[in-house]
């Protein structure tokens, strides 16, 4: 890295994501303000070639807010705020952690503000992550649909960790990660606005996802299902997305309030090892308050 080079931001797609160049732990104090502004603007920021110890990952992550412990997932030994997102060489023919569209832990009363994923070992090909911009997706809806959605609330549950709404066992990744499943506590219903107002930018975003959102609060699952399905297909249009190819020692920070993401499970036979921290958030704000 050229230590004299200026702070530089290079957008990844017109919709979201930006890579930040010429920053490292050594000049983080000078540039963190600009990094944070980029985080709010681009929703996903990438910093490559930044080798980090677990302590450094925690220290860097804490610049974004308070680190949280995650329910249902066993953390790294001696680091309660870090989880290893891991799939081993022999873990073939099974799901992968985060392998469907979701925003992190949206079933919590206060879902995380942001997540930070650091790549330790990646397959030679595959293992990309996709994100979508839920503000762009909301903005592109017809006015009538926006008006309808703004008054609505949706129910979220911890389906993959619960009983009532759990997906098929074959699609639930366990592997070398220790994940608590079949916990009836996870089926508890949490009600969030379908359209949320970002607490820092005031922008409106759809806040639904297929992993944790089960229905509209005033409708049955059967009534909700076709509407949610159509909305989710709209949100995941390529125009709102960014597909990211990892290299080792890369850090990606995403805004969990305005994006969904998806871990691509296309690298059976290879090891992928990432470390993740998660930043506490607030209860989502409705569009109209
Ligand atoms: C996650 O959902 O946090 C995992 C994302 C990934 O492994 O790419």
PDB file of C-alpha atoms and ligand atoms in Angstrom:
ATOM      1  CA  UNK A   1       0.000   0.000   0.000  1.00  0.00           C
ATOM      2  CA  UNK A   2       1.239   3.472  -0.901  1.00  0.00           C
ATOM      3  CA  UNK A   3       1.176   5.271   2.458  1.00  0.00           C
ATOM      4  CA  UNK A   4       1.007   8.689   0.783  1.00  0.00           C
ATOM      5  CA  UNK A   5      -1.897   7.810  -1.557  1.00  0.00           C
ATOM      6  CA  UNK A   6      -5.169   9.660  -0.920  1.00  0.00           C
ATOM      7  CA  UNK A   7      -8.369   8.125   0.462  1.00  0.00           C
ATOM      8  CA  UNK A   8     -10.239   6.777  -2.569  1.00  0.00           C
ATOM      9  CA  UNK A   9     -13.717   5.301  -3.007  1.00  0.00           C
ATOM     10  CA  UNK A  10     -14.551   3.180  -6.030  1.00  0.00           C
ATOM     11  CA  UNK A  11     -18.252   2.188  -6.392  1.00  0.00           C
ATOM     12  CA  UNK A  12     -18.896  -1.496  -7.130  1.00  0.00           C
ATOM     13  CA  UNK A  13     -22.246  -1.062  -8.901  1.00  0.00           C
ATOM     14  CA  UNK A  14     -24.582   1.889  -9.583  1.00  0.00           C
ATOM     15  CA  UNK A  15     -26.941   0.579  -6.878  1.00  0.00           C
ATOM     16  CA  UNK A  16     -24.721  -0.209  -3.900  1.00  0.00           C
ATOM     17  CA  UNK A  17     -21.280  -1.139  -2.649  1.00  0.00           C
ATOM     18  CA  UNK A  18     -17.933   0.631  -2.772  1.00  0.00           C
ATOM     19  CA  UNK A  19     -14.346  -0.385  -2.336  1.00  0.00           C
ATOM     20  CA  UNK A  20     -12.205   1.920  -0.243  1.00  0.00           C
ATOM     21  CA  UNK A  21      -8.574   2.202  -1.210  1.00  0.00           C
ATOM     22  CA  UNK A  22      -5.434   3.334   0.573  1.00  0.00           C
ATOM     23  CA  UNK A  23      -6.692   2.704   4.088  1.00  0.00           C
ATOM     24  CA  UNK A  24      -5.362   0.282   6.664  1.00  0.00           C
ATOM     25  CA  UNK A  25      -5.216  -0.044  10.407  1.00  0.00           C
ATOM     26  CA  UNK A  26      -2.289   2.382  10.443  1.00  0.00           C
ATOM     27  CA  UNK A  27      -4.333   5.359   9.108  1.00  0.00           C
ATOM     28  CA  UNK A  28      -7.802   4.369  10.352  1.00  0.00           C
ATOM     29  CA  UNK A  29      -7.978   7.193  12.903  1.00  0.00           C
ATOM     30  CA  UNK A  30      -7.547   9.799  10.140  1.00  0.00           C
ATOM     31  CA  UNK A  31     -10.005   8.235   7.726  1.00  0.00           C
ATOM     32  CA  UNK A  32     -12.714   6.654   9.841  1.00  0.00           C
ATOM     33  CA  UNK A  33     -15.072   9.653   9.398  1.00  0.00           C
ATOM     34  CA  UNK A  34     -14.923   9.251   5.620  1.00  0.00           C
ATOM     35  CA  UNK A  35     -15.271   5.481   5.909  1.00  0.00           C
ATOM     36  CA  UNK A  36     -18.418   5.885   8.003  1.00  0.00           C
ATOM     37  CA  UNK A  37     -19.915   8.392   5.532  1.00  0.00           C
ATOM     38  CA  UNK A  38     -19.175   5.917   2.730  1.00  0.00           C
ATOM     39  CA  UNK A  39     -20.857   3.160   4.746  1.00  0.00           C
ATOM     40  CA  UNK A  40     -24.059   5.238   4.980  1.00  0.00           C
ATOM     41  CA  UNK A  41     -23.910   6.232   1.317  1.00  0.00           C
ATOM     42  CA  UNK A  42     -22.941   2.924  -0.334  1.00  0.00           C
ATOM     43  CA  UNK A  43     -24.394   0.493   2.265  1.00  0.00           C
ATOM     44  CA  UNK A  44     -21.585  -2.011   1.705  1.00  0.00           C
ATOM     45  CA  UNK A  45     -17.973  -1.069   1.958  1.00  0.00           C
ATOM     46  CA  UNK A  46     -14.998  -3.208   1.121  1.00  0.00           C
ATOM     47  CA  UNK A  47     -11.437  -2.864   2.352  1.00  0.00           C
ATOM     48  CA  UNK A  48      -9.016  -5.367   0.813  1.00  0.00           C
ATOM     49  CA  UNK A  49      -5.612  -6.541   2.017  1.00  0.00           C
ATOM     50  CA  UNK A  50      -6.099  -5.773   5.664  1.00  0.00           C
ATOM     51  CA  UNK A  51      -4.775  -8.767   7.670  1.00  0.00           C
ATOM     52  CA  UNK A  52      -6.339  -8.734  11.128  1.00  0.00           C
ATOM     53  CA  UNK A  53      -6.102 -10.611  14.392  1.00  0.00           C
ATOM     54  CA  UNK A  54      -9.329 -11.313  16.297  1.00  0.00           C
ATOM     55  CA  UNK A  55      -8.495  -8.455  18.667  1.00  0.00           C
ATOM     56  CA  UNK A  56      -7.991  -6.062  15.763  1.00  0.00           C
ATOM     57  CA  UNK A  57     -11.264  -7.184  14.179  1.00  0.00           C
ATOM     58  CA  UNK A  58     -13.119  -6.456  17.443  1.00  0.00           C
ATOM     59  CA  UNK A  59     -11.381  -3.109  17.828  1.00  0.00           C
ATOM     60  CA  UNK A  60     -12.133  -2.061  14.232  1.00  0.00           C
ATOM     61  CA  UNK A  61     -15.765  -3.277  14.471  1.00  0.00           C
ATOM     62  CA  UNK A  62     -16.357  -1.303  17.681  1.00  0.00           C
ATOM     63  CA  UNK A  63     -15.817   1.917  15.690  1.00  0.00           C
ATOM     64  CA  UNK A  64     -19.244   1.247  14.101  1.00  0.00           C
ATOM     65  CA  UNK A  65     -21.076   0.686  17.392  1.00  0.00           C
ATOM     66  CA  UNK A  66     -21.533  -1.796  20.192  1.00  0.00           C
ATOM     67  CA  UNK A  67     -20.659  -5.393  19.311  1.00  0.00           C
ATOM     68  CA  UNK A  68     -23.343  -7.956  20.117  1.00  0.00           C
ATOM     69  CA  UNK A  69     -23.395 -11.644  20.939  1.00  0.00           C
ATOM     70  CA  UNK A  70     -25.543 -13.619  18.527  1.00  0.00           C
ATOM     71  CA  UNK A  71     -28.332 -15.937  19.639  1.00  0.00           C
ATOM     72  CA  UNK A  72     -28.196 -19.627  18.564  1.00  0.00           C
ATOM     73  CA  UNK A  73     -24.631 -19.530  17.176  1.00  0.00           C
ATOM     74  CA  UNK A  74     -21.594 -20.589  19.179  1.00  0.00           C
ATOM     75  CA  UNK A  75     -18.870 -17.922  19.029  1.00  0.00           C
ATOM     76  CA  UNK A  76     -15.135 -18.365  18.573  1.00  0.00           C
ATOM     77  CA  UNK A  77     -13.342 -19.613  21.703  1.00  0.00           C
ATOM     78  CA  UNK A  78     -12.400 -16.654  23.962  1.00  0.00           C
ATOM     79  CA  UNK A  79     -14.094 -14.156  21.562  1.00  0.00           C
ATOM     80  CA  UNK A  80     -17.810 -14.045  22.434  1.00  0.00           C
ATOM     81  CA  UNK A  81     -18.490 -11.294  19.856  1.00  0.00           C
ATOM     82  CA  UNK A  82     -16.937 -13.137  16.870  1.00  0.00           C
ATOM     83  CA  UNK A  83     -18.465 -16.078  15.004  1.00  0.00           C
ATOM     84  CA  UNK A  84     -16.617 -18.226  12.475  1.00  0.00           C
ATOM     85  CA  UNK A  85     -18.646 -18.568   9.264  1.00  0.00           C
ATOM     86  CA  UNK A  86     -17.178 -21.811   8.089  1.00  0.00           C
ATOM     87  CA  UNK A  87     -17.592 -24.657   5.623  1.00  0.00           C
ATOM     88  CA  UNK A  88     -15.036 -27.440   5.439  1.00  0.00           C
ATOM     89  CA  UNK A  89     -13.736 -29.541   2.527  1.00  0.00           C
ATOM     90  CA  UNK A  90     -15.828 -32.588   3.487  1.00  0.00           C
ATOM     91  CA  UNK A  91     -19.056 -30.659   4.111  1.00  0.00           C
ATOM     92  CA  UNK A  92     -20.606 -31.354   0.727  1.00  0.00           C
ATOM     93  CA  UNK A  93     -24.208 -31.695  -0.433  1.00  0.00           C
ATOM     94  CA  UNK A  94     -25.586 -29.537   2.353  1.00  0.00           C
ATOM     95  CA  UNK A  95     -26.731 -25.940   2.847  1.00  0.00           C
ATOM     96  CA  UNK A  96     -24.455 -23.093   3.826  1.00  0.00           C
ATOM     97  CA  UNK A  97     -24.756 -20.501   6.578  1.00  0.00           C
ATOM     98  CA  UNK A  98     -26.576 -17.473   5.177  1.00  0.00           C
ATOM     99  CA  UNK A  99     -27.442 -19.344   1.989  1.00  0.00           C
ATOM    100  CA  UNK A 100     -30.763 -17.613   1.338  1.00  0.00           C
ATOM    101  CA  UNK A 101     -31.697 -13.935   1.135  1.00  0.00           C
ATOM    102  CA  UNK A 102     -31.886 -12.327   4.558  1.00  0.00           C
ATOM    103  CA  UNK A 103     -30.999  -9.349   6.670  1.00  0.00           C
ATOM    104  CA  UNK A 104     -29.257 -10.466   9.825  1.00  0.00           C
ATOM    105  CA  UNK A 105     -31.409 -11.528  12.769  1.00  0.00           C
ATOM    106  CA  UNK A 106     -34.407  -9.442  11.700  1.00  0.00           C
ATOM    107  CA  UNK A 107     -36.512 -11.472  14.157  1.00  0.00           C
ATOM    108  CA  UNK A 108     -34.915  -9.634  17.089  1.00  0.00           C
ATOM    109  CA  UNK A 109     -36.793  -6.670  18.577  1.00  0.00           C
ATOM    110  CA  UNK A 110     -33.675  -4.604  17.821  1.00  0.00           C
ATOM    111  CA  UNK A 111     -32.047  -6.182  14.730  1.00  0.00           C
ATOM    112  CA  UNK A 112     -28.353  -5.466  14.113  1.00  0.00           C
ATOM    113  CA  UNK A 113     -27.309  -2.162  12.602  1.00  0.00           C
ATOM    114  CA  UNK A 114     -24.412  -3.639  10.654  1.00  0.00           C
ATOM    115  CA  UNK A 115     -22.357  -6.780  10.155  1.00  0.00           C
ATOM    116  CA  UNK A 116     -18.673  -7.089   9.407  1.00  0.00           C
ATOM    117  CA  UNK A 117     -17.287 -10.116   7.587  1.00  0.00           C
ATOM    118  CA  UNK A 118     -13.584 -10.791   7.290  1.00  0.00           C
ATOM    119  CA  UNK A 119     -12.219 -13.395   4.865  1.00  0.00           C
ATOM    120  CA  UNK A 120      -9.535 -15.693   6.236  1.00  0.00           C
ATOM    121  CA  UNK A 121      -9.595 -18.527   3.684  1.00  0.00           C
ATOM    122  CA  UNK A 122     -11.643 -18.607   0.511  1.00  0.00           C
ATOM    123  CA  UNK A 123     -12.111 -21.195  -2.251  1.00  0.00           C
ATOM    124  CA  UNK A 124     -10.173 -20.684  -5.515  1.00  0.00           C
ATOM    125  CA  UNK A 125     -13.494 -20.051  -7.262  1.00  0.00           C
ATOM    126  CA  UNK A 126     -16.981 -19.471  -5.840  1.00  0.00           C
ATOM    127  CA  UNK A 127     -18.148 -18.562  -2.344  1.00  0.00           C
ATOM    128  CA  UNK A 128     -19.182 -15.044  -3.450  1.00  0.00           C
ATOM    129  CA  UNK A 129     -21.667 -12.973  -1.459  1.00  0.00           C
ATOM    130  CA  UNK A 130     -24.541 -11.013  -2.994  1.00  0.00           C
ATOM    131  CA  UNK A 131     -26.263  -7.967  -1.548  1.00  0.00           C
ATOM    132  CA  UNK A 132     -29.331  -6.010  -2.641  1.00  0.00           C
ATOM    133  CA  UNK A 133     -30.260  -2.415  -1.934  1.00  0.00           C
ATOM    134  CA  UNK A 134     -33.657  -2.424  -0.203  1.00  0.00           C
ATOM    135  CA  UNK A 135     -33.994   1.367  -0.549  1.00  0.00           C
ATOM    136  CA  UNK A 136     -33.671   1.174  -4.347  1.00  0.00           C
ATOM    137  CA  UNK A 137     -36.094  -1.748  -4.364  1.00  0.00           C
ATOM    138  CA  UNK A 138     -38.622   0.231  -2.340  1.00  0.00           C
ATOM    139  CA  UNK A 139     -38.111   3.361  -4.461  1.00  0.00           C
ATOM    140  CA  UNK A 140     -38.857   1.459  -7.668  1.00  0.00           C
ATOM    141  CA  UNK A 141     -42.287   0.227  -6.517  1.00  0.00           C
ATOM    142  CA  UNK A 142     -45.455   1.820  -7.922  1.00  0.00           C
ATOM    143  CA  UNK A 143     -46.808   4.650  -5.705  1.00  0.00           C
ATOM    144  CA  UNK A 144     -49.993   2.714  -4.933  1.00  0.00           C
ATOM    145  CA  UNK A 145     -48.004  -0.251  -3.624  1.00  0.00           C
ATOM    146  CA  UNK A 146     -45.722   2.029  -1.588  1.00  0.00           C
ATOM    147  CA  UNK A 147     -48.732   3.662   0.050  1.00  0.00           C
ATOM    148  CA  UNK A 148     -50.239   0.272   0.885  1.00  0.00           C
ATOM    149  CA  UNK A 149     -46.978  -1.051   2.326  1.00  0.00           C
ATOM    150  CA  UNK A 150     -46.224   2.022   4.434  1.00  0.00           C
ATOM    151  CA  UNK A 151     -49.113   1.251   6.753  1.00  0.00           C
ATOM    152  CA  UNK A 152     -48.252  -2.435   7.078  1.00  0.00           C
ATOM    153  CA  UNK A 153     -46.372  -4.446   9.670  1.00  0.00           C
ATOM    154  CA  UNK A 154     -44.779  -7.834   9.098  1.00  0.00           C
ATOM    155  CA  UNK A 155     -44.012 -10.748  11.404  1.00  0.00           C
ATOM    156  CA  UNK A 156     -40.461 -12.082  11.673  1.00  0.00           C
ATOM    157  CA  UNK A 157     -39.417 -15.313  13.439  1.00  0.00           C
ATOM    158  CA  UNK A 158     -36.090 -17.094  13.937  1.00  0.00           C
ATOM    159  CA  UNK A 159     -37.283 -19.822  11.555  1.00  0.00           C
ATOM    160  CA  UNK A 160     -33.950 -21.605  10.931  1.00  0.00           C
ATOM    161  CA  UNK A 161     -33.414 -21.970  14.684  1.00  0.00           C
ATOM    162  CA  UNK A 162     -37.021 -22.763  15.593  1.00  0.00           C
ATOM    163  CA  UNK A 163     -39.605 -25.485  15.109  1.00  0.00           C
ATOM    164  CA  UNK A 164     -42.800 -24.048  13.622  1.00  0.00           C
ATOM    165  CA  UNK A 165     -41.341 -22.324  10.567  1.00  0.00           C
ATOM    166  CA  UNK A 166     -38.079 -24.239  10.215  1.00  0.00           C
ATOM    167  CA  UNK A 167     -36.961 -24.961   6.641  1.00  0.00           C
ATOM    168  CA  UNK A 168     -36.201 -28.533   5.486  1.00  0.00           C
ATOM    169  CA  UNK A 169     -33.377 -30.098   7.438  1.00  0.00           C
ATOM    170  CA  UNK A 170     -31.303 -30.623   4.237  1.00  0.00           C
ATOM    171  CA  UNK A 171     -31.189 -26.893   3.582  1.00  0.00           C
ATOM    172  CA  UNK A 172     -30.164 -26.018   7.144  1.00  0.00           C
ATOM    173  CA  UNK A 173     -26.433 -25.742   7.434  1.00  0.00           C
ATOM    174  CA  UNK A 174     -24.791 -27.145  10.542  1.00  0.00           C
ATOM    175  CA  UNK A 175     -21.443 -28.555   9.490  1.00  0.00           C
ATOM    176  CA  UNK A 176     -18.528 -27.345  11.543  1.00  0.00           C
ATOM    177  CA  UNK A 177     -20.502 -24.425  12.974  1.00  0.00           C
ATOM    178  CA  UNK A 178     -22.360 -25.049  16.220  1.00  0.00           C
ATOM    179  CA  UNK A 179     -25.901 -23.773  15.665  1.00  0.00           C
ATOM    180  CA  UNK A 180     -28.829 -24.363  18.003  1.00  0.00           C
ATOM    181  CA  UNK A 181     -31.860 -25.692  16.109  1.00  0.00           C
ATOM    182  CA  UNK A 182     -35.385 -26.670  17.123  1.00  0.00           C
ATOM    183  CA  UNK A 183     -35.551 -24.073  19.857  1.00  0.00           C
ATOM    184  CA  UNK A 184     -39.227 -23.094  20.357  1.00  0.00           C
ATOM    185  CA  UNK A 185     -38.042 -19.694  21.673  1.00  0.00           C
ATOM    186  CA  UNK A 186     -36.958 -18.847  18.126  1.00  0.00           C
ATOM    187  CA  UNK A 187     -40.560 -19.155  16.904  1.00  0.00           C
ATOM    188  CA  UNK A 188     -41.585 -16.136  18.957  1.00  0.00           C
ATOM    189  CA  UNK A 189     -43.162 -13.571  16.642  1.00  0.00           C
ATOM    190  CA  UNK A 190     -41.688 -10.082  16.316  1.00  0.00           C
ATOM    191  CA  UNK A 191     -43.605  -7.341  14.524  1.00  0.00           C
ATOM    192  CA  UNK A 192     -41.688  -4.780  12.454  1.00  0.00           C
ATOM    193  CA  UNK A 193     -42.824  -2.146   9.946  1.00  0.00           C
ATOM    194  CA  UNK A 194     -42.787  -3.431   6.349  1.00  0.00           C
ATOM    195  CA  UNK A 195     -41.199  -0.123   5.308  1.00  0.00           C
ATOM    196  CA  UNK A 196     -38.616   1.348   7.670  1.00  0.00           C
ATOM    197  CA  UNK A 197     -37.073   4.769   7.984  1.00  0.00           C
ATOM    198  CA  UNK A 198     -33.284   4.647   8.287  1.00  0.00           C
ATOM    199  CA  UNK A 199     -32.397   6.178  11.680  1.00  0.00           C
ATOM    200  CA  UNK A 200     -29.327   7.977  10.318  1.00  0.00           C
ATOM    201  CA  UNK A 201     -30.246   8.983   6.741  1.00  0.00           C
ATOM    202  CA  UNK A 202     -34.067   9.128   6.890  1.00  0.00           C
ATOM    203  CA  UNK A 203     -34.257   7.013   3.696  1.00  0.00           C
ATOM    204  CA  UNK A 204     -37.079   4.480   3.358  1.00  0.00           C
ATOM    205  CA  UNK A 205     -36.386   0.792   2.758  1.00  0.00           C
ATOM    206  CA  UNK A 206     -38.429  -2.375   2.520  1.00  0.00           C
ATOM    207  CA  UNK A 207     -37.766  -4.491   5.589  1.00  0.00           C
ATOM    208  CA  UNK A 208     -38.797  -8.012   4.632  1.00  0.00           C
ATOM    209  CA  UNK A 209     -36.754 -11.118   3.878  1.00  0.00           C
ATOM    210  CA  UNK A 210     -37.580 -14.732   2.974  1.00  0.00           C
ATOM    211  CA  UNK A 211     -35.532 -16.299   5.784  1.00  0.00           C
ATOM    212  CA  UNK A 212     -37.293 -14.647   8.722  1.00  0.00           C
ATOM    213  CA  UNK A 213     -40.465 -12.873   7.483  1.00  0.00           C
ATOM    214  CA  UNK A 214     -43.471 -15.152   7.749  1.00  0.00           C
ATOM    215  CA  UNK A 215     -46.516 -12.931   7.013  1.00  0.00           C
ATOM    216  CA  UNK A 216     -48.147  -9.510   7.255  1.00  0.00           C
ATOM    217  CA  UNK A 217     -49.297  -8.948  10.841  1.00  0.00           C
ATOM    218  CA  UNK A 218     -52.973  -8.502   9.865  1.00  0.00           C
ATOM    219  CA  UNK A 219     -53.037 -11.325   7.314  1.00  0.00           C
ATOM    220  CA  UNK A 220     -52.687 -15.122   7.363  1.00  0.00           C
ATOM    221  CA  UNK A 221     -49.627 -16.857   5.935  1.00  0.00           C
ATOM    222  CA  UNK A 222     -51.670 -18.037   2.958  1.00  0.00           C
ATOM    223  CA  UNK A 223     -52.891 -14.486   2.221  1.00  0.00           C
ATOM    224  CA  UNK A 224     -49.413 -12.997   2.718  1.00  0.00           C
ATOM    225  CA  UNK A 225     -47.431 -15.559   0.755  1.00  0.00           C
ATOM    226  CA  UNK A 226     -48.132 -14.377  -2.843  1.00  0.00           C
ATOM    227  CA  UNK A 227     -47.566 -10.714  -1.906  1.00  0.00           C
ATOM    228  CA  UNK A 228     -44.305 -11.449  -0.083  1.00  0.00           C
ATOM    229  CA  UNK A 229     -43.151 -13.715  -2.910  1.00  0.00           C
ATOM    230  CA  UNK A 230     -43.754 -10.991  -5.509  1.00  0.00           C
ATOM    231  CA  UNK A 231     -42.043  -8.340  -3.362  1.00  0.00           C
ATOM    232  CA  UNK A 232     -39.018 -10.553  -2.730  1.00  0.00           C
ATOM    233  CA  UNK A 233     -38.674 -11.319  -6.403  1.00  0.00           C
ATOM    234  CA  UNK A 234     -38.767  -7.546  -7.069  1.00  0.00           C
ATOM    235  CA  UNK A 235     -36.119  -6.822  -4.357  1.00  0.00           C
ATOM    236  CA  UNK A 236     -33.655  -9.343  -5.749  1.00  0.00           C
ATOM    237  CA  UNK A 237     -33.652  -7.929  -9.286  1.00  0.00           C
ATOM    238  CA  UNK A 238     -30.082  -7.690 -10.637  1.00  0.00           C
ATOM    239  CA  UNK A 239     -30.427  -3.884 -10.939  1.00  0.00           C
ATOM    240  CA  UNK A 240     -30.539  -3.576  -7.138  1.00  0.00           C
ATOM    241  CA  UNK A 241     -27.707  -6.041  -6.512  1.00  0.00           C
ATOM    242  CA  UNK A 242     -23.989  -6.383  -6.116  1.00  0.00           C
ATOM    243  CA  UNK A 243     -22.069  -9.687  -6.320  1.00  0.00           C
ATOM    244  CA  UNK A 244     -18.788  -9.657  -4.486  1.00  0.00           C
ATOM    245  CA  UNK A 245     -15.771 -11.861  -5.185  1.00  0.00           C
ATOM    246  CA  UNK A 246     -13.690 -12.317  -2.044  1.00  0.00           C
ATOM    247  CA  UNK A 247      -9.923 -12.335  -1.738  1.00  0.00           C
ATOM    248  CA  UNK A 248      -8.207 -13.291   1.534  1.00  0.00           C
ATOM    249  CA  UNK A 249      -7.862 -10.636   4.259  1.00  0.00           C
ATOM    250  CA  UNK A 250     -10.780  -8.594   2.959  1.00  0.00           C
ATOM    251  CA  UNK A 251     -13.218  -6.803   5.198  1.00  0.00           C
ATOM    252  CA  UNK A 252     -16.793  -6.082   4.142  1.00  0.00           C
ATOM    253  CA  UNK A 253     -19.092  -3.962   6.294  1.00  0.00           C
ATOM    254  CA  UNK A 254     -22.788  -3.825   5.378  1.00  0.00           C
ATOM    255  CA  UNK A 255     -25.744  -1.831   6.584  1.00  0.00           C
ATOM    256  CA  UNK A 256     -28.260  -4.390   7.777  1.00  0.00           C
ATOM    257  CA  UNK A 257     -31.080  -1.806   7.855  1.00  0.00           C
ATOM    258  CA  UNK A 258     -31.113  -1.175   4.124  1.00  0.00           C
ATOM    259  CA  UNK A 259     -29.759  -4.358   2.498  1.00  0.00           C
ATOM    260  CA  UNK A 260     -30.303  -8.120   2.273  1.00  0.00           C
ATOM    261  CA  UNK A 261     -27.501 -10.548   1.485  1.00  0.00           C
ATOM    262  CA  UNK A 262     -26.993 -14.115   0.241  1.00  0.00           C
ATOM    263  CA  UNK A 263     -23.986 -16.446   0.602  1.00  0.00           C
ATOM    264  CA  UNK A 264     -23.508 -18.428  -2.625  1.00  0.00           C
ATOM    265  CA  UNK A 265     -23.072 -22.153  -1.927  1.00  0.00           C
ATOM    266  CA  UNK A 266     -21.114 -23.235  -5.003  1.00  0.00           C
ATOM    267  CA  UNK A 267     -17.757 -24.428  -3.687  1.00  0.00           C
ATOM    268  CA  UNK A 268     -18.244 -27.982  -2.363  1.00  0.00           C
ATOM    269  CA  UNK A 269     -14.885 -29.620  -1.727  1.00  0.00           C
ATOM    270  CA  UNK A 270     -13.138 -26.405  -0.678  1.00  0.00           C
ATOM    271  CA  UNK A 271     -12.718 -24.700   2.666  1.00  0.00           C
ATOM    272  CA  UNK A 272     -14.154 -21.237   3.296  1.00  0.00           C
ATOM    273  CA  UNK A 273     -13.456 -19.580   6.634  1.00  0.00           C
ATOM    274  CA  UNK A 274     -14.659 -16.102   7.503  1.00  0.00           C
ATOM    275  CA  UNK A 275     -14.933 -14.276  10.819  1.00  0.00           C
ATOM    276  CA  UNK A 276     -17.949 -12.106  11.531  1.00  0.00           C
ATOM    277  CA  UNK A 277     -18.808  -9.450  14.075  1.00  0.00           C
ATOM    278  CA  UNK A 278     -22.233  -7.876  14.416  1.00  0.00           C
ATOM    279  CA  UNK A 279     -23.129  -4.360  15.550  1.00  0.00           C
ATOM    280  CA  UNK A 280     -26.178  -3.764  17.766  1.00  0.00           C
ATOM    281  CA  UNK A 281     -29.096  -1.818  16.315  1.00  0.00           C
ATOM    282  CA  UNK A 282     -32.331  -0.186  17.377  1.00  0.00           C
ATOM    283  CA  UNK A 283     -35.963  -1.230  16.888  1.00  0.00           C
ATOM    284  CA  UNK A 284     -36.813  -0.379  13.243  1.00  0.00           C
ATOM    285  CA  UNK A 285     -38.671   2.913  12.745  1.00  0.00           C
ATOM    286  CA  UNK A 286     -41.850   2.991  10.655  1.00  0.00           C
ATOM    287  CA  UNK A 287     -41.973   5.090   7.474  1.00  0.00           C
ATOM    288  CA  UNK A 288     -44.637   7.306   8.972  1.00  0.00           C
ATOM    289  CA  UNK A 289     -44.162   8.187  12.637  1.00  0.00           C
TER     290      UNK A 289
HETATM  291  C1  LIG B   1     -23.796 -14.251   6.472  1.00  0.00           C
HETATM  292  O1  LIG B   1     -24.981 -14.353   6.193  1.00  0.00           O
HETATM  293  O2  LIG B   1     -23.382 -13.554   7.383  1.00  0.00           O
HETATM  294  C2  LIG B   1     -22.785 -15.055   5.661  1.00  0.00           C
HETATM  295  C3  LIG B   1     -22.384 -14.349   4.437  1.00  0.00           C
HETATM  296  C4  LIG B   1     -21.301 -15.103   3.716  1.00  0.00           C
HETATM  297  O3  LIG B   1     -20.780 -16.090   4.253  1.00  0.00           O
HETATM  298  O4  LIG B   1     -20.958 -14.710   2.608  1.00  0.00           O
END
